[in-house]
PDB file of C-alpha atoms in Angstrom:
ATOM      1  CA  UNK C 179      -2.108  -0.848 -11.156  1.00 52.00           C
ATOM      2  CA  UNK C 180      -3.541   2.536 -10.271  1.00 69.00           C
ATOM      3  CA  UNK C 181      -1.005   3.558  -7.617  1.00 77.00           C
ATOM      4  CA  UNK C 182       1.177   6.094  -9.403  1.00 87.00           C
ATOM      5  CA  UNK C 183      -0.473   9.101 -11.026  1.00 87.00           C
ATOM      6  CA  UNK C 184       0.262  12.493 -12.518  1.00 91.00           C
ATOM      7  CA  UNK C 185       0.607  15.249  -9.937  1.00 90.00           C
ATOM      8  CA  UNK C 186       1.837  13.046  -7.089  1.00 91.00           C
ATOM      9  CA  UNK C 187       4.932  13.928  -5.128  1.00 92.00           C
ATOM     10  CA  UNK C 188       7.904  11.640  -5.751  1.00 94.00           C
ATOM     11  CA  UNK C 189      11.162  11.594  -3.810  1.00 94.00           C
ATOM     12  CA  UNK C 190      14.374  10.315  -5.392  1.00 96.00           C
ATOM     13  CA  UNK C 191      17.079   8.876  -3.145  1.00 94.00           C
ATOM     14  CA  UNK C 192      20.695   8.418  -4.212  1.00 93.00           C
ATOM     15  CA  UNK C 193      24.101   8.237  -2.501  1.00 90.00           C
ATOM     16  CA  UNK C 194      26.264  11.383  -2.456  1.00 86.00           C
ATOM     17  CA  UNK C 195      29.657  11.114  -0.799  1.00 84.00           C
ATOM     18  CA  UNK C 196      28.965   9.242   2.458  1.00 84.00           C
ATOM     19  CA  UNK C 197      25.243  10.029   2.836  1.00 89.00           C
ATOM     20  CA  UNK C 198      21.906   9.533   1.125  1.00 90.00           C
ATOM     21  CA  UNK C 199      20.315  12.520  -0.576  1.00 92.00           C
ATOM     22  CA  UNK C 200      16.540  13.014  -0.938  1.00 93.00           C
ATOM     23  CA  UNK C 201      15.391  15.118  -3.894  1.00 95.00           C
ATOM     24  CA  UNK C 202      11.678  16.014  -3.964  1.00 94.00           C
ATOM     25  CA  UNK C 203      10.049  16.123  -7.417  1.00 95.00           C
ATOM     26  CA  UNK C 204       6.568  15.937  -9.003  1.00 95.00           C
ATOM     27  CA  UNK C 205       5.206  13.413 -11.478  1.00 95.00           C
ATOM     28  CA  UNK C 206       4.407  15.029 -14.819  1.00 95.00           C
ATOM     29  CA  UNK C 207       3.324  11.927 -16.749  1.00 95.00           C
ATOM     30  CA  UNK C 208       3.068   8.155 -16.219  1.00 93.00           C
ATOM     31  CA  UNK C 209       3.759   5.940 -19.250  1.00 91.00           C
ATOM     32  CA  UNK C 210       3.755   2.142 -19.597  1.00 88.00           C
ATOM     33  CA  UNK C 211       7.401   1.691 -18.645  1.00 93.00           C
ATOM     34  CA  UNK C 212       8.573   5.066 -17.365  1.00 95.00           C
ATOM     35  CA  UNK C 213       7.689   8.148 -15.345  1.00 96.00           C
ATOM     36  CA  UNK C 214       8.319  11.713 -16.477  1.00 97.00           C
ATOM     37  CA  UNK C 215       9.113  13.906 -13.517  1.00 96.00           C
ATOM     38  CA  UNK C 216       9.626  17.598 -12.834  1.00 96.00           C
ATOM     39  CA  UNK C 217      12.894  18.163 -10.940  1.00 95.00           C
ATOM     40  CA  UNK C 218      13.249  20.878  -8.289  1.00 94.00           C
ATOM     41  CA  UNK C 219      14.958  24.176  -9.116  1.00 92.00           C
ATOM     42  CA  UNK C 220      18.069  23.151  -7.189  1.00 92.00           C
ATOM     43  CA  UNK C 221      18.645  19.929  -9.178  1.00 94.00           C
ATOM     44  CA  UNK C 222      21.854  21.231 -10.806  1.00 94.00           C
ATOM     45  CA  UNK C 223      23.801  20.723  -7.594  1.00 92.00           C
ATOM     46  CA  UNK C 224      23.195  16.975  -8.045  1.00 93.00           C
ATOM     47  CA  UNK C 225      23.480  16.775 -11.835  1.00 93.00           C
ATOM     48  CA  UNK C 226      26.464  14.392 -11.752  1.00 92.00           C
ATOM     49  CA  UNK C 227      24.237  11.869  -9.940  1.00 92.00           C
ATOM     50  CA  UNK C 228      21.327  12.266 -12.379  1.00 94.00           C
ATOM     51  CA  UNK C 229      22.890  10.899 -15.546  1.00 94.00           C
ATOM     52  CA  UNK C 230      21.367   8.233 -17.816  1.00 96.00           C
ATOM     53  CA  UNK C 231      21.865   4.745 -16.392  1.00 96.00           C
ATOM     54  CA  UNK C 232      22.327   5.850 -12.803  1.00 95.00           C
ATOM     55  CA  UNK C 233      20.489   3.752 -10.204  1.00 94.00           C
ATOM     56  CA  UNK C 234      18.368   5.298  -7.490  1.00 94.00           C
ATOM     57  CA  UNK C 235      15.395   4.605  -5.228  1.00 94.00           C
ATOM     58  CA  UNK C 236      12.021   6.288  -5.744  1.00 94.00           C
ATOM     59  CA  UNK C 237       9.250   6.840  -3.211  1.00 92.00           C
ATOM     60  CA  UNK C 238       5.789   8.038  -4.326  1.00 91.00           C
ATOM     61  CA  UNK C 239       3.434   9.416  -1.709  1.00 83.00           C
ATOM     62  CA  UNK C 240      -0.249   8.353  -1.752  1.00 76.00           C
ATOM     63  CA  UNK C 241      -3.142   8.621   0.715  1.00 68.00           C
ATOM     64  CA  UNK C 242      -2.678   4.970   1.693  1.00 66.00           C
ATOM     65  CA  UNK C 243       1.071   5.089   2.222  1.00 74.00           C
ATOM     66  CA  UNK C 244       4.166   5.118   0.029  1.00 85.00           C
ATOM     67  CA  UNK C 245       5.037   3.270  -3.186  1.00 89.00           C
ATOM     68  CA  UNK C 246       8.721   2.289  -3.144  1.00 90.00           C
ATOM     69  CA  UNK C 247      10.792   0.935  -6.002  1.00 92.00           C
ATOM     70  CA  UNK C 248      14.349   0.807  -7.314  1.00 93.00           C
ATOM     71  CA  UNK C 249      14.837   2.357 -10.728  1.00 96.00           C
ATOM     72  CA  UNK C 250      17.310   3.771 -13.249  1.00 96.00           C
ATOM     73  CA  UNK C 251      17.413   7.135 -14.980  1.00 97.00           C
ATOM     74  CA  UNK C 252      16.330   6.887 -18.625  1.00 97.00           C
ATOM     75  CA  UNK C 253      16.833  10.550 -19.551  1.00 96.00           C
ATOM     76  CA  UNK C 254      18.494  13.222 -17.424  1.00 94.00           C
ATOM     77  CA  UNK C 255      17.037  16.584 -16.327  1.00 94.00           C
ATOM     78  CA  UNK C 256      19.314  18.268 -18.885  1.00 92.00           C
ATOM     79  CA  UNK C 257      17.328  16.670 -21.722  1.00 89.00           C
ATOM     80  CA  UNK C 258      13.800  17.482 -22.919  1.00 86.00           C
ATOM     81  CA  UNK C 259      12.217  15.136 -20.342  1.00 92.00           C
ATOM     82  CA  UNK C 260      13.534  13.790 -17.055  1.00 96.00           C
ATOM     83  CA  UNK C 261      12.459  10.127 -17.032  1.00 97.00           C
ATOM     84  CA  UNK C 262      12.989   7.135 -14.761  1.00 97.00           C
ATOM     85  CA  UNK C 263      12.137   3.486 -15.412  1.00 96.00           C
ATOM     86  CA  UNK C 264       8.845   2.143 -14.037  1.00 93.00           C
ATOM     87  CA  UNK C 265       8.930  -1.595 -13.378  1.00 89.00           C
ATOM     88  CA  UNK C 266       5.678  -2.642 -11.689  1.00 82.00           C
ATOM     89  CA  UNK C 267       7.250  -5.961 -10.710  1.00 81.00           C
ATOM     90  CA  UNK C 268       9.527  -4.082  -8.303  1.00 83.00           C
ATOM     91  CA  UNK C 269       6.856  -1.794  -6.831  1.00 85.00           C
ATOM     92  CA  UNK C 270       6.111  -2.211  -3.121  1.00 86.00           C
ATOM     93  CA  UNK C 271       3.274  -0.434  -1.304  1.00 81.00           C
ATOM     94  CA  UNK C 272       4.096   0.402   2.306  1.00 78.00           C
ATOM     95  CA  UNK C 273       1.567   1.379   4.936  1.00 69.00           C
ATOM     96  CA  UNK C 274       1.852   5.020   5.958  1.00 62.00           C
ATOM     97  CA  UNK C 275       2.470   6.335   9.449  1.00 58.00           C
ATOM     98  CA  UNK C 276      -1.254   6.756  10.051  1.00 57.00           C
ATOM     99  CA  UNK C 277      -3.245   3.543  10.218  1.00 60.00           C
ATOM    100  CA  UNK C 278      -5.051   2.962   6.927  1.00 72.00           C
ATOM    101  CA  UNK C 279      -8.655   1.878   7.552  1.00 83.00           C
ATOM    102  CA  UNK C 280     -11.567   1.203   5.191  1.00 89.00           C
ATOM    103  CA  UNK C 281     -15.193   0.414   6.058  1.00 92.00           C
ATOM    104  CA  UNK C 282     -15.456  -2.600   3.766  1.00 92.00           C
ATOM    105  CA  UNK C 283     -18.096  -5.326   4.059  1.00 95.00           C
ATOM    106  CA  UNK C 284     -16.514  -8.448   2.561  1.00 95.00           C
ATOM    107  CA  UNK C 285     -16.961 -12.219   2.926  1.00 96.00           C
ATOM    108  CA  UNK C 286     -14.711 -13.782   5.546  1.00 97.00           C
ATOM    109  CA  UNK C 287     -14.232 -17.554   5.938  1.00 97.00           C
ATOM    110  CA  UNK C 288     -13.044 -18.400   9.448  1.00 97.00           C
ATOM    111  CA  UNK C 289     -11.784 -21.689  10.845  1.00 94.00           C
ATOM    112  CA  UNK C 290     -11.371 -21.969  14.611  1.00 91.00           C
ATOM    113  CA  UNK C 291     -11.361 -24.704  17.233  1.00 88.00           C
ATOM    114  CA  UNK C 292     -15.178 -24.397  17.154  1.00 86.00           C
ATOM    115  CA  UNK C 293     -15.551 -25.081  13.450  1.00 92.00           C
ATOM    116  CA  UNK C 294     -15.894 -23.321  10.090  1.00 95.00           C
ATOM    117  CA  UNK C 295     -17.900 -20.094   9.831  1.00 96.00           C
ATOM    118  CA  UNK C 296     -19.008 -17.747   7.032  1.00 96.00           C
ATOM    119  CA  UNK C 297     -18.762 -14.198   8.404  1.00 97.00           C
ATOM    120  CA  UNK C 298     -18.611 -10.587   7.200  1.00 96.00           C
ATOM    121  CA  UNK C 299     -16.052  -7.874   7.852  1.00 97.00           C
ATOM    122  CA  UNK C 300     -17.173  -4.320   8.494  1.00 96.00           C
ATOM    123  CA  UNK C 301     -13.722  -2.755   8.781  1.00 95.00           C
ATOM    124  CA  UNK C 302     -10.342  -3.672   7.279  1.00 94.00           C
ATOM    125  CA  UNK C 303      -7.016  -2.081   8.120  1.00 90.00           C
ATOM    126  CA  UNK C 304      -3.344  -2.742   7.541  1.00 85.00           C
ATOM    127  CA  UNK C 305      -3.084  -4.062  11.120  1.00 89.00           C
ATOM    128  CA  UNK C 306      -6.212  -6.178  11.428  1.00 94.00           C
ATOM    129  CA  UNK C 307      -9.917  -6.640  10.761  1.00 96.00           C
ATOM    130  CA  UNK C 308     -13.269  -6.124  12.464  1.00 96.00           C
ATOM    131  CA  UNK C 309     -16.083  -8.569  11.803  1.00 97.00           C
ATOM    132  CA  UNK C 310     -19.506  -9.634  13.004  1.00 96.00           C
ATOM    133  CA  UNK C 311     -20.324 -13.128  14.220  1.00 96.00           C
ATOM    134  CA  UNK C 312     -23.208 -14.782  16.023  1.00 93.00           C
ATOM    135  CA  UNK C 313     -20.710 -17.448  17.078  1.00 92.00           C
ATOM    136  CA  UNK C 314     -19.049 -16.432  20.352  1.00 93.00           C
ATOM    137  CA  UNK C 315     -15.287 -15.982  20.362  1.00 95.00           C
ATOM    138  CA  UNK C 316     -12.969 -15.091  23.231  1.00 94.00           C
ATOM    139  CA  UNK C 317     -10.142 -12.579  23.407  1.00 95.00           C
ATOM    140  CA  UNK C 318      -6.874 -14.270  22.325  1.00 95.00           C
ATOM    141  CA  UNK C 319      -8.690 -16.889  20.211  1.00 95.00           C
ATOM    142  CA  UNK C 320      -6.602 -17.766  17.131  1.00 96.00           C
ATOM    143  CA  UNK C 321      -8.510 -17.815  13.820  1.00 97.00           C
ATOM    144  CA  UNK C 322      -7.506 -18.984  10.346  1.00 97.00           C
ATOM    145  CA  UNK C 323      -9.080 -16.556   7.874  1.00 97.00           C
ATOM    146  CA  UNK C 324      -9.690 -16.262   4.157  1.00 97.00           C
ATOM    147  CA  UNK C 325     -10.845 -12.835   3.003  1.00 97.00           C
ATOM    148  CA  UNK C 326     -12.781 -13.049  -0.259  1.00 95.00           C
ATOM    149  CA  UNK C 327     -12.298  -9.802  -2.183  1.00 93.00           C
ATOM    150  CA  UNK C 328     -14.488  -8.540  -5.051  1.00 88.00           C
ATOM    151  CA  UNK C 329     -13.663  -8.145  -8.765  1.00 79.00           C
ATOM    152  CA  UNK C 330     -10.186  -9.440  -9.645  1.00 81.00           C
ATOM    153  CA  UNK C 331      -8.556  -8.932  -6.245  1.00 85.00           C
ATOM    154  CA  UNK C 332      -8.793 -12.625  -5.357  1.00 89.00           C
ATOM    155  CA  UNK C 333      -8.525 -14.074  -1.846  1.00 94.00           C
ATOM    156  CA  UNK C 334      -6.153 -13.368   1.024  1.00 95.00           C
ATOM    157  CA  UNK C 335      -5.225 -15.929   3.692  1.00 96.00           C
ATOM    158  CA  UNK C 336      -3.933 -14.984   7.140  1.00 97.00           C
ATOM    159  CA  UNK C 337      -4.130 -15.810  10.835  1.00 96.00           C
ATOM    160  CA  UNK C 338      -5.514 -13.395  13.419  1.00 97.00           C
ATOM    161  CA  UNK C 339      -5.928 -13.206  17.173  1.00 96.00           C
ATOM    162  CA  UNK C 340      -9.153 -11.808  18.588  1.00 96.00           C
ATOM    163  CA  UNK C 341      -8.097  -8.630  20.391  1.00 96.00           C
ATOM    164  CA  UNK C 342     -11.387  -7.046  21.448  1.00 95.00           C
ATOM    165  CA  UNK C 343     -15.105  -7.743  21.840  1.00 95.00           C
ATOM    166  CA  UNK C 344     -17.342  -4.723  21.496  1.00 92.00           C
ATOM    167  CA  UNK C 345     -18.852  -4.151  24.986  1.00 89.00           C
ATOM    168  CA  UNK C 346     -22.024  -2.648  23.469  1.00 87.00           C
ATOM    169  CA  UNK C 347     -22.499  -4.948  20.473  1.00 88.00           C
ATOM    170  CA  UNK C 348     -21.297  -8.375  21.566  1.00 87.00           C
ATOM    171  CA  UNK C 349     -21.365  -9.795  18.029  1.00 93.00           C
ATOM    172  CA  UNK C 350     -18.687  -7.336  16.849  1.00 96.00           C
ATOM    173  CA  UNK C 351     -15.066  -8.417  17.124  1.00 97.00           C
ATOM    174  CA  UNK C 352     -11.665  -6.886  16.417  1.00 96.00           C
ATOM    175  CA  UNK C 353      -8.687  -9.075  15.492  1.00 96.00           C
ATOM    176  CA  UNK C 354      -5.055  -8.366  14.664  1.00 95.00           C
ATOM    177  CA  UNK C 355      -2.929 -10.143  12.038  1.00 95.00           C
ATOM    178  CA  UNK C 356      -0.558 -12.718  13.468  1.00 95.00           C
ATOM    179  CA  UNK C 357       0.763 -14.194  10.214  1.00 95.00           C
ATOM    180  CA  UNK C 358       0.278 -12.847   6.700  1.00 93.00           C
ATOM    181  CA  UNK C 359       2.672 -13.330   3.779  1.00 91.00           C
ATOM    182  CA  UNK C 360       4.245 -10.343   2.057  1.00 84.00           C
ATOM    183  CA  UNK C 361       2.413 -11.021  -1.268  1.00 85.00           C
ATOM    184  CA  UNK C 362      -0.906 -11.208   0.605  1.00 90.00           C
ATOM    185  CA  UNK C 363      -0.159  -7.961   2.466  1.00 88.00           C
ATOM    186  CA  UNK C 364       0.732  -6.254  -0.829  1.00 84.00           C
ATOM    187  CA  UNK C 365      -2.540  -7.478  -2.355  1.00 88.00           C
ATOM    188  CA  UNK C 366      -4.461  -6.272   0.702  1.00 90.00           C
ATOM    189  CA  UNK C 367      -2.854  -2.815   0.635  1.00 85.00           C
ATOM    190  CA  UNK C 368      -3.529  -2.491  -3.086  1.00 84.00           C
ATOM    191  CA  UNK C 369      -7.186  -3.474  -2.585  1.00 89.00           C
ATOM    192  CA  UNK C 370      -7.475  -0.912   0.229  1.00 87.00           C
ATOM    193  CA  UNK C 371      -5.895   1.749  -1.974  1.00 79.00           C
ATOM    194  CA  UNK C 372      -8.369   1.078  -4.786  1.00 80.00           C
ATOM    195  CA  UNK C 373     -11.326   0.917  -2.363  1.00 83.00           C
ATOM    196  CA  UNK C 374     -10.328   4.252  -0.835  1.00 75.00           C
ATOM    197  CA  UNK C 375      -9.957   5.899  -4.255  1.00 68.00           C
ATOM    198  CA  UNK C 376     -13.333   4.603  -5.469  1.00 70.00           C
ATOM    199  CA  UNK C 377     -15.018   5.778  -2.270  1.00 58.00           C
ATOM    200  CA  UNK C 378     -13.557   9.290  -2.456  1.00 47.00           C
ATOM    201  CA  UNK C 379     -14.438   9.767  -6.138  1.00 45.00           C
ATOM    202  CA  UNK C 380     -18.130   8.894  -5.737  1.00 41.00           C
TER     203      UNK C 380
END
């Protein structure tokens, strides 16, 4: 899972007295089961909360959004390396404040009251999809969809409602997600993250 990398900003959250404290750090190294991080200069004021075994929440900032997970401290900032546990089973990717959009052409199986259709997306976001279709749909039509992703990303099932028909190109439609499971949304966000990274490194 290529979500957490060296050089990214990471925020650690932990309770202090009757409030939550946010401590901004940087990732120095990512290992199989842990992250080495660089604490800020002011970390000593919180040293009692940064001992081995203490539980905290971590938030890593990426272009696609934030990676959130609960973790424990493996070695404190007073030791040679400040390390926290990395358990990929607990990692959750959350859409950022700005809408994440990719211009991805992928196979889309659609079932509607009119039948079963093999279509193509031309835009995918964390809120919905845009696709082309010679079959005519109406605004507010409900569609059962299966998005077939490349490589090892698998398939994603969801329901959408047609929200817009392009007034200039009548075969282009926009639709918003109505129902999508949390595992499917996580898989979709991860695919979008990887697509975005591959596109920006070309």
